[in-house]
Short mmCIF file of C-alpha atoms in Angstrom, two decimals:
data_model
loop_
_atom_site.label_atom_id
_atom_site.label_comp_id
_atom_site.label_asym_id
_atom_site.label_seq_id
_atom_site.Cartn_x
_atom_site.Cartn_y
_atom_site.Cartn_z
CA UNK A 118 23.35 3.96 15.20
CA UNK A 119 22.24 2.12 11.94
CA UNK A 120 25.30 1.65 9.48
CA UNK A 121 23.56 2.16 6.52
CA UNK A 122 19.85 3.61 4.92
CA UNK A 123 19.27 0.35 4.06
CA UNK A 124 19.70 -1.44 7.63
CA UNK A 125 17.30 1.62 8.81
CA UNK A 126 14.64 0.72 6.15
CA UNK A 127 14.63 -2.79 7.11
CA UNK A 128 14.77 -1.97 10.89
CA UNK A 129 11.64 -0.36 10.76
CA UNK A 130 10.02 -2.89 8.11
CA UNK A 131 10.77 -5.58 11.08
CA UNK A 132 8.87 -3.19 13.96
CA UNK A 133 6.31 -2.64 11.68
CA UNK A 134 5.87 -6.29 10.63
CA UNK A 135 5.97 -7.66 14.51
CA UNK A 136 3.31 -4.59 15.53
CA UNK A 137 -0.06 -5.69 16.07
CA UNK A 138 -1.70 -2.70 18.05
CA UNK A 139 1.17 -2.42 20.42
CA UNK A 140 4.36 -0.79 18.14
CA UNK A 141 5.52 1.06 20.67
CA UNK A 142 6.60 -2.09 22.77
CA UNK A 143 8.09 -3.04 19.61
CA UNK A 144 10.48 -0.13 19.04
CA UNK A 145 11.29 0.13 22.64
CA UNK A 146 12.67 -3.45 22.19
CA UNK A 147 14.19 -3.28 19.19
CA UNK A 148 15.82 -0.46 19.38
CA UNK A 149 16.78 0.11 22.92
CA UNK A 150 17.37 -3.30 23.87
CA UNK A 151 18.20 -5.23 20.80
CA UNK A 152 20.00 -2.80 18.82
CA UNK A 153 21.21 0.13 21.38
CA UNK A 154 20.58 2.60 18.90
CA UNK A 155 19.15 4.81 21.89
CA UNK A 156 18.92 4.58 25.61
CA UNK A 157 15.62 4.30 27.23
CA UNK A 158 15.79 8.63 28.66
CA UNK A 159 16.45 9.01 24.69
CA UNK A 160 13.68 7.00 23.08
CA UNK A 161 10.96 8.29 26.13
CA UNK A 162 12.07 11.90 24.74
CA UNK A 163 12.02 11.20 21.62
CA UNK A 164 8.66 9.11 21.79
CA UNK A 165 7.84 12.77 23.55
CA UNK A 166 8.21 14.40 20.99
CA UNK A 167 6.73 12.19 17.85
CA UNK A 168 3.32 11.71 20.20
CA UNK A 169 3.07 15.34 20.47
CA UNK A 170 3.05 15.98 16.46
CA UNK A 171 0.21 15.68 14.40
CA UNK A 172 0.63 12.35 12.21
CA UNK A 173 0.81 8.79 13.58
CA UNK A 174 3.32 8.72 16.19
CA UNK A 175 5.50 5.27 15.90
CA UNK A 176 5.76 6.70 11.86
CA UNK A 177 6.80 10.35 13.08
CA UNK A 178 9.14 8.83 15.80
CA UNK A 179 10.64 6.53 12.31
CA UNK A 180 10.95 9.43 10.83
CA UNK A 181 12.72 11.54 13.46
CA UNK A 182 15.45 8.99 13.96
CA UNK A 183 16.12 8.16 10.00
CA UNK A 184 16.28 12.08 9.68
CA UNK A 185 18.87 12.28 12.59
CA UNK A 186 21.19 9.35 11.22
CA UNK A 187 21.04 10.17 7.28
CA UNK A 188 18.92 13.59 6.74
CA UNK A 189 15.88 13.36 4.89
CA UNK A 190 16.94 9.90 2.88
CA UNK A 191 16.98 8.38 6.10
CA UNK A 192 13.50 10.35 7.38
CA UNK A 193 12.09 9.00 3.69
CA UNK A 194 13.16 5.25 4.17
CA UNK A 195 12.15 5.61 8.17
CA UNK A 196 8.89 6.18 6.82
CA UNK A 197 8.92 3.96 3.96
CA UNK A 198 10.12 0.98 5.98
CA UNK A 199 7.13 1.41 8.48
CA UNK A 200 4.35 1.65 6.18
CA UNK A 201 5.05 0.08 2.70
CA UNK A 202 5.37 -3.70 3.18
CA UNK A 203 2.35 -3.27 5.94
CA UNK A 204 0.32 -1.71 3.26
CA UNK A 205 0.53 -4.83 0.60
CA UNK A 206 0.47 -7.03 3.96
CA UNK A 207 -3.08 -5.62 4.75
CA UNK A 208 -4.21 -5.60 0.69
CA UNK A 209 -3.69 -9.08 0.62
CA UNK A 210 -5.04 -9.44 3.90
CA UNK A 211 -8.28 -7.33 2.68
CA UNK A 212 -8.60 -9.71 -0.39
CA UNK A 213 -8.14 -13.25 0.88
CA UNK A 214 -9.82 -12.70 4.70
CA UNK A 215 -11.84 -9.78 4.40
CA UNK A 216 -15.28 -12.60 5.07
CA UNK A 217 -13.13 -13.96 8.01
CA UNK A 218 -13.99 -11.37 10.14
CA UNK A 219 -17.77 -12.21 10.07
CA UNK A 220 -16.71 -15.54 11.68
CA UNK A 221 -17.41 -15.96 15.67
CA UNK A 222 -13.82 -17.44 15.96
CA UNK A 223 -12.31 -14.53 14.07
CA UNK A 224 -14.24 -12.19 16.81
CA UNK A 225 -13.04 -14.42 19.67
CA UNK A 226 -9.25 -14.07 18.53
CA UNK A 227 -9.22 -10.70 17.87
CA UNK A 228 -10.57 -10.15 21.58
CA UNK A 229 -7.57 -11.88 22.72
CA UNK A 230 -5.42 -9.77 20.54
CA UNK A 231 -6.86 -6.49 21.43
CA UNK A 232 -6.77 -7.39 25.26
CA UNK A 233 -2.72 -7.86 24.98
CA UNK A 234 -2.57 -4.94 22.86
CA UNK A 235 -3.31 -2.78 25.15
CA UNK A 236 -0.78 -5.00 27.41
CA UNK A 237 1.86 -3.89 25.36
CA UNK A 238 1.15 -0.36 25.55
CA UNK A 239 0.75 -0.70 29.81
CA UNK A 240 3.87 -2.53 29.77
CA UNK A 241 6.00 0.09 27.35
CA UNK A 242 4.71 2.65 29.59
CA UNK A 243 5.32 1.46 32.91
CA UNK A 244 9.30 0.52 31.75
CA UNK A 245 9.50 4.57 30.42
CA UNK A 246 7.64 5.14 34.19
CA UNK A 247 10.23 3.08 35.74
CA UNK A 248 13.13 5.71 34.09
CA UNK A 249 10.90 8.55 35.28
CA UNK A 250 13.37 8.68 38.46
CA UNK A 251 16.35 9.87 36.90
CA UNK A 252 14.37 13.00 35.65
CA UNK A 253 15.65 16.70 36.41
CA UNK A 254 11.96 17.33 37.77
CA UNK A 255 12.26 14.30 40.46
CA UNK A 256 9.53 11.51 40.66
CA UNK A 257 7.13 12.65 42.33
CA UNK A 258 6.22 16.20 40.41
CA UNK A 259 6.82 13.96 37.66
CA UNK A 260 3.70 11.43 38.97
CA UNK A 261 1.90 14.23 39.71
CA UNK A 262 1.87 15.40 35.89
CA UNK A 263 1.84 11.62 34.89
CA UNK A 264 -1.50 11.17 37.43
CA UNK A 265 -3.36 14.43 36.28
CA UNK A 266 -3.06 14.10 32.34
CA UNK A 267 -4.38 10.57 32.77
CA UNK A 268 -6.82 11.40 34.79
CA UNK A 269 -7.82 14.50 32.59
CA UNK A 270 -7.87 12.53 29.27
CA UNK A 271 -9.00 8.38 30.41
CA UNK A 272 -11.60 9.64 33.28
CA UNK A 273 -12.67 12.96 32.03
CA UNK A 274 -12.65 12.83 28.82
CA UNK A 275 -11.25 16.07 28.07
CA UNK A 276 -10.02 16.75 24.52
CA UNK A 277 -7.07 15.90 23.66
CA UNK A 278 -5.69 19.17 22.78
CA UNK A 279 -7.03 21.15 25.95
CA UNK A 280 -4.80 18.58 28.35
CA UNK A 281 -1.86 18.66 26.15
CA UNK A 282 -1.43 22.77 26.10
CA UNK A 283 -1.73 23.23 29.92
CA UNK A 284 0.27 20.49 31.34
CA UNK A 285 2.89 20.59 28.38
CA UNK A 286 3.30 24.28 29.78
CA UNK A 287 3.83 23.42 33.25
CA UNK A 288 6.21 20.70 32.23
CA UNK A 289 8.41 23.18 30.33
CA UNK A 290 8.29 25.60 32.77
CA UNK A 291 8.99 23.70 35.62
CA UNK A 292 11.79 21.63 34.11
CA UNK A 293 13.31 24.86 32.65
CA UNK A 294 13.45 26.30 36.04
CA UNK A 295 14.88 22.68 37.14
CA UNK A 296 17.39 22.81 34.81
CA UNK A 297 18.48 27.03 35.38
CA UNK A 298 18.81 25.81 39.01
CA UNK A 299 21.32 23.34 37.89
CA UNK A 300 23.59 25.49 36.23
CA UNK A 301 23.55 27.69 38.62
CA UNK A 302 24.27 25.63 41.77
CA UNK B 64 -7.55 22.53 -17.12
CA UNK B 65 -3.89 22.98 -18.01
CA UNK B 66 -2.70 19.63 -17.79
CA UNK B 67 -4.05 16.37 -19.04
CA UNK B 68 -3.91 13.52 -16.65
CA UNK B 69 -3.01 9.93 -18.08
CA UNK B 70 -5.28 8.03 -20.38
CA UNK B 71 -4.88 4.45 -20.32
CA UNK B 72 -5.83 2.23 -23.58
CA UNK B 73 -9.03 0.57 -22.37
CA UNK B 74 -12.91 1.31 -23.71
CA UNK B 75 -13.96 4.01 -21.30
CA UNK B 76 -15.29 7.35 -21.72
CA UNK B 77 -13.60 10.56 -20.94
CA UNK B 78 -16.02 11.08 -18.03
CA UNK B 79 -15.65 7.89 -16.22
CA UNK B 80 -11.60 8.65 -16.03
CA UNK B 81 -12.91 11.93 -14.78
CA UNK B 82 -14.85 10.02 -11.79
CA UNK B 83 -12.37 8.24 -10.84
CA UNK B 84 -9.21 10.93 -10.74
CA UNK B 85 -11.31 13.71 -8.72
CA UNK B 86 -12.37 10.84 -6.45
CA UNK B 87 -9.51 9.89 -5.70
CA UNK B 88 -8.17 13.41 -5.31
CA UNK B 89 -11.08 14.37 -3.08
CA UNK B 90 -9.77 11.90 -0.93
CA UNK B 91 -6.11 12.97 -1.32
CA UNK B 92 -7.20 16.32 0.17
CA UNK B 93 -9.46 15.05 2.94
CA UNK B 94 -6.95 13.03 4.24
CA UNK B 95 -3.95 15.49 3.65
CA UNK B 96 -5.97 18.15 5.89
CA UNK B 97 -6.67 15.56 8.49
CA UNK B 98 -3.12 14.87 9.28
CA UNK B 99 -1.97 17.93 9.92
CA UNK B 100 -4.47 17.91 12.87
CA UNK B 101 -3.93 14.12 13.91
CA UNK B 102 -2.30 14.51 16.95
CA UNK B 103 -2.23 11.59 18.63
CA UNK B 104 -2.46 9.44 15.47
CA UNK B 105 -4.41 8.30 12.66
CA UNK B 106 -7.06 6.66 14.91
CA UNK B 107 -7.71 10.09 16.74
CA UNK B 108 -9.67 11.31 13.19
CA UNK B 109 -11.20 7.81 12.11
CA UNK B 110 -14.60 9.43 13.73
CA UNK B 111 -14.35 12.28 10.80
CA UNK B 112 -13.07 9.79 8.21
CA UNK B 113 -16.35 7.98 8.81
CA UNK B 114 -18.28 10.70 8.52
CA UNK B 115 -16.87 11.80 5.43
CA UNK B 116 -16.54 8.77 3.56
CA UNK B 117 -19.85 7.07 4.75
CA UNK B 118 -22.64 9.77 5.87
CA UNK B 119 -21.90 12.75 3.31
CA UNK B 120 -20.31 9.96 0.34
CA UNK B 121 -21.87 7.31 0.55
CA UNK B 122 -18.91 5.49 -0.99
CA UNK B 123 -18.66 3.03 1.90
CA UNK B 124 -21.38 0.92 3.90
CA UNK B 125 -20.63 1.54 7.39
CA UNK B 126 -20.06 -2.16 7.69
CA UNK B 127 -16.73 -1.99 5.21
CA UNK B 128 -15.76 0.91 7.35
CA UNK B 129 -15.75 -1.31 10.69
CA UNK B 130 -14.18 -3.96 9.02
CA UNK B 131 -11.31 -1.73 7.88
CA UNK B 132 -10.37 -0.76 11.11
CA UNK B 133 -10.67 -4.25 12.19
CA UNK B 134 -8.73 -5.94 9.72
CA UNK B 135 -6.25 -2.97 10.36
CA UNK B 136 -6.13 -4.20 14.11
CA UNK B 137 -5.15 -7.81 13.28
CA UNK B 138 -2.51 -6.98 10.62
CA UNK B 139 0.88 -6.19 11.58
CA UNK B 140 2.40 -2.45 10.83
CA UNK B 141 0.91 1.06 12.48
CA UNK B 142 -2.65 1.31 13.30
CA UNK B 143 -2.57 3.67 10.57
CA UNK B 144 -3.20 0.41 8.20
CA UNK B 145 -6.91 1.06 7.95
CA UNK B 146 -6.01 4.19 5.74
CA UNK B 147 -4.82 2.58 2.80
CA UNK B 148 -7.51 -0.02 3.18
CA UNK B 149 -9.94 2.46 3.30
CA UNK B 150 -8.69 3.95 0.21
CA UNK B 151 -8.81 0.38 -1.90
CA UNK B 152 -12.36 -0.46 -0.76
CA UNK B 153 -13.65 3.39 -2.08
CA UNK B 154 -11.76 2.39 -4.97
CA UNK B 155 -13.42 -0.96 -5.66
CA UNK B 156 -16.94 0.33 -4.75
CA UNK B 157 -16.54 3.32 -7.45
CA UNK B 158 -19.43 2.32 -9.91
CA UNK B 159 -17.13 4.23 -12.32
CA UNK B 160 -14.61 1.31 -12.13
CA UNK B 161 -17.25 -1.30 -12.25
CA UNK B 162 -17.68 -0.52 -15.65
CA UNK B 163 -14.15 -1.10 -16.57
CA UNK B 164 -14.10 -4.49 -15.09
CA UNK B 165 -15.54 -6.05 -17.58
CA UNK B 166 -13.23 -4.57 -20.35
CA UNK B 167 -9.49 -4.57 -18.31
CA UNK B 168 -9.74 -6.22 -14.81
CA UNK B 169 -6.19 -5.87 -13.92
CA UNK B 170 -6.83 -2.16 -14.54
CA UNK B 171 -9.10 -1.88 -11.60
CA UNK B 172 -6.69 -4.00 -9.03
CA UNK B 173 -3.80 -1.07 -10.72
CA UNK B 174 -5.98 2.02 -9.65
CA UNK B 175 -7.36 0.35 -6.59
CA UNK B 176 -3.56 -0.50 -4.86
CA UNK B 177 -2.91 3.44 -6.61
CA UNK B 178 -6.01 4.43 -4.57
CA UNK B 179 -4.53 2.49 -1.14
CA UNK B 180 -1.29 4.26 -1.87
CA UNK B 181 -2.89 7.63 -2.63
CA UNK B 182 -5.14 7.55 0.84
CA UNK B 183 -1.59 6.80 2.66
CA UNK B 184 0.59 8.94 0.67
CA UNK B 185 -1.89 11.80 1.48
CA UNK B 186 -2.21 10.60 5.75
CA UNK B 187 1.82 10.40 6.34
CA UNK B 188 3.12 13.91 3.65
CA UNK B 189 1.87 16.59 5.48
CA UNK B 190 2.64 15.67 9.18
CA UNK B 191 5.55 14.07 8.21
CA UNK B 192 7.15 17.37 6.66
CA UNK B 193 5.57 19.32 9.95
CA UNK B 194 7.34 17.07 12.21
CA UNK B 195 10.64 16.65 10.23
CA UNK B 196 11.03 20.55 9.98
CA UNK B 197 10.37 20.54 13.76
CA UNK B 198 12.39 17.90 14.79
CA UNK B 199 15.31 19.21 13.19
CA UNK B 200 15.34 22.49 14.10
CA UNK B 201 14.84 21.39 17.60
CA UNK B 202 17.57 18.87 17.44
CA UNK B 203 20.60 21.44 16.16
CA UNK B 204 19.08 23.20 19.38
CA UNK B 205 19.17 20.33 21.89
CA UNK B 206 21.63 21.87 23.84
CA UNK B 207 19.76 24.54 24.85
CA UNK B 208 18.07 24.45 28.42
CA UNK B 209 14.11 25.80 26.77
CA UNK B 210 14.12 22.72 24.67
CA UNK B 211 16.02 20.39 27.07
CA UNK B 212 12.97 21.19 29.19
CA UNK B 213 10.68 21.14 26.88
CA UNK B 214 11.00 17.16 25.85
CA UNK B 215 11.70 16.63 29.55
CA UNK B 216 8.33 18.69 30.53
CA UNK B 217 6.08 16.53 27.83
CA UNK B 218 7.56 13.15 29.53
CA UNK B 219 5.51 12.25 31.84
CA UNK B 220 2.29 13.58 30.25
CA UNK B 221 3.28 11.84 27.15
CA UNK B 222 3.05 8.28 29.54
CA UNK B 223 0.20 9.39 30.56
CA UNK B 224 -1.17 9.66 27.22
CA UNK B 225 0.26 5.69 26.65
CA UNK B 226 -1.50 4.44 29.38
CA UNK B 227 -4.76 6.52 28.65
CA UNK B 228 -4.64 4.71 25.23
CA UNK B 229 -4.28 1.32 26.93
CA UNK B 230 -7.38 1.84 28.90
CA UNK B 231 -9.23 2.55 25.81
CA UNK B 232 -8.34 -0.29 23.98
CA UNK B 233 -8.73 -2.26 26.60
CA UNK B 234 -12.47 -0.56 27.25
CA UNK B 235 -13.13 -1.06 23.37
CA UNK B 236 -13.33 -4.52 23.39
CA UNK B 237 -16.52 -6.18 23.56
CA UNK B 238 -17.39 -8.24 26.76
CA UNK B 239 -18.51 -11.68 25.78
CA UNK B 240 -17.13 -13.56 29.14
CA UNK B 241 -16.84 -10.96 31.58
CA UNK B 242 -14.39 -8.07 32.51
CA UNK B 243 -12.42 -9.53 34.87
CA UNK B 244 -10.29 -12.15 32.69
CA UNK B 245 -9.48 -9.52 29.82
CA UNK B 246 -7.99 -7.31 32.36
CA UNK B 247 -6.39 -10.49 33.45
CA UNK B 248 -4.56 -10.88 30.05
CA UNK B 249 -4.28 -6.69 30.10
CA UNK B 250 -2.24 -6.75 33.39
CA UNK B 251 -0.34 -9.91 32.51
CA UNK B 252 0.97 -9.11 29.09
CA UNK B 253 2.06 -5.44 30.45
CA UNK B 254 3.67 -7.12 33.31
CA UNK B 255 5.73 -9.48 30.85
CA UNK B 256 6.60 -6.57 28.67
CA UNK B 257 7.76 -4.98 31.74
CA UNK B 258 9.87 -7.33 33.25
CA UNK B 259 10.51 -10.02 31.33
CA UNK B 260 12.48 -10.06 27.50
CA UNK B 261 10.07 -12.55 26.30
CA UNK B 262 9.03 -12.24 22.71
CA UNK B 263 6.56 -10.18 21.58
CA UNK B 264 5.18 -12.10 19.21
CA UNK B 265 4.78 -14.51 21.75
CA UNK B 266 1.97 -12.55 23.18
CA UNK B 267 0.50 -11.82 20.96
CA UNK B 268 0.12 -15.55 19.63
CA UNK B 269 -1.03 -16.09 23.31
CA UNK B 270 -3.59 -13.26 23.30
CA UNK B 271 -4.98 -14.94 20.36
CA UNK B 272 -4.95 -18.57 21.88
CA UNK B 273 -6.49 -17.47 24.89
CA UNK B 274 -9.41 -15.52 22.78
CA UNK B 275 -9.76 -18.73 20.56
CA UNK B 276 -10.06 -20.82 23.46
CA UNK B 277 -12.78 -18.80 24.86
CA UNK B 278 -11.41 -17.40 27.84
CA UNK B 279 -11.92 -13.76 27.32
#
């Protein structure tokens, strides 16, 4: 855990300076890997949990964590530390580029950019997929969950919210059963 | 009104300050409604943003608005970024602040990085408080099987929902030299972040060498 407010606020103003598109790669390095604030069954949950509430989710997840090492200072500079220096990053940006992006080169890069992007959300997913066997519900009711929400929301097209109720339900109720039989055995 | 809001020492009417404050709040309370239903982040209510602030306002040209959430995608931070932005560029556009530039430029850069800060302030507050109220009282209960299963439950949906975001991305961009070598550089920067430690950044500098070069 981070020894001070300050080392959290700066923690996150790193992830949120090396994020372009892909944060989530970001924290899972930093702070799995790098600093071992979390292992990787904590961050997936809590990752869980800040994609789940309303409110950009690498922000909520800065958030959660700051609030869980130093109460709602820490929540404050979680949040702070994610979205302040960005925000004077992207004014400056706004003021000294904004007629770059009319440029066919600008349009080329950013293809490339966007392409790895979503690389580095695949690839954060498939290493939280790749913990998925350690899971109370077992891999392959867990694949089955993973398979039909993707399927519901990338190929279907369903809203958001009327994938997340359902299968969040079956989740809970099959992992609370999971875990009863647990205790009990 | 009860309370007077701040008058700064410029030649302005009473009226133009009076422009520019509700503006400003309007957007305050646009965007603080918006988060509370933002699941999924920021990006997941850029279609009403745009409807709000170009069709029924008319305070930006669709253009600016694409360009916001472009710039936001090539500058580092939370793909939240093209909040703030889109707060500034209202801000600049107000014909009510064209009129002080003339009289006290600096004043207009002051309430336009206010207006960026406003727009953000009023996008993180509300779901921020939601989830930190949730998240706590959750967490002194972590011990308990319903919410043990409850995190555990939303895990593999939640990858799901990672990988479902991936696609679109990856679906968003526009095809200038075919499919097949995006996905290429798709598959091969997940695969790196996967198995290798390499540097992020390092991707990302090669994403943007192999769209300069022409390749995708």
């Amino acid at each position: 855990m981070p020894a001070s407010i300050s080392e959290l606020f700066w923690a996150f103003t790193r992830i949120a300076l090396q994020g372009f598109g892909g944060v989530v790669a970001i924290v899972q390095r930093e702070l799995v890997d790098k600093r071992g604030w979390l292992t990787h069954q904590e961050f997936t949950e809590e990752w869980a949990v800040a994609q789940i509430m309303p409110g950009p989710n690498v922000v909520n997840l800065a958030m959660i964590l700051g609030g869980r090492y130093f109460g709602w200072r820490g929540a404050i500079a979680g949040v702070l530390g994610m979205v302040v220096m960005p925000t004077f990053i992207i004014l400056v940006l706004a003021v000294t580029l904004a007629n770059l992006i009319d440029y066919p080169l600008t349009r080329d890069i950013m293809r490339g950019v966007s392409a790895v992007s979503a690389g580095l959300i695949g690839g954060a997913a498939l290493r939280m997929l790749g913990h998925l066997n350690t899971h109370v519900l077992g891999l392959r009711i867990c694949l089955v969950l993973f398979t039909t929400t993707l399927l519901a929301i990338a190929w279907l097209r369903l809203p958001l919210i009327w994938v997340l109720l359902p299968l969040a339900a079956v989740g809970w109720l099959l992992s609370y059963r999971a875990y009863q039989r647990a205790v009990t055995t | 009104m009860a309370f007077k809001l701040p008058r700064l020492p410029t030649r302005c009417d009473d009226m133009t300050w009076s422009v520019i404050w509700w503006q400003m709040w309007d957007i305050f309370w646009h965007l603080f409604m918006l988060s509370l239903i933002a699941i999924g982040g920021a990006i997941t209510v850029a279609p009403d943003i745009q409807r709000y602030l170009v069709v029924d306002n008319g305070w930006l040209t669709p253009m600016q608005f694409n360009n916001a959430i472009a710039l936001a995608q090539m500058a580092p931070g939370p793909n939240l970024m093209f909040i703030p932005l889109l707060g500034w560029q209202v801000a600049l556009n107000s014909p009510a602040l064209n009129q002080l530039s003339a009289s006290a430029p600096w004043l207009v850069w002051i309430i336009a990085v206010l207006s960026a800060f406003s727009a953000l302030l009023a996008i993180v507050l509300p779901s921020s408080l939601l989830t930190y109220q949730l998240a706590s009282w959750a967490h002194a209960r972590r011990t308990r099987i319903g919410i043990k299963a409850f995190k555990a439950g939303l895990t593999p949906v939640v990858i799901a929902l990672l990988v479902a975001a991936a696609l679109l991305i990856a679906q968003g961009i526009p095809v200038v030299n075919g499919r097949l070598p995006q996905i290429a550089l798709t598959v091969l920067a997940a695969v790196l972040v996967w198995r290798t430690q390499l540097h992020l950044l390092w991707l990302i500098a090669g994403g943007a060498l192999a769209g300069a070069l022409g390749w995708v």
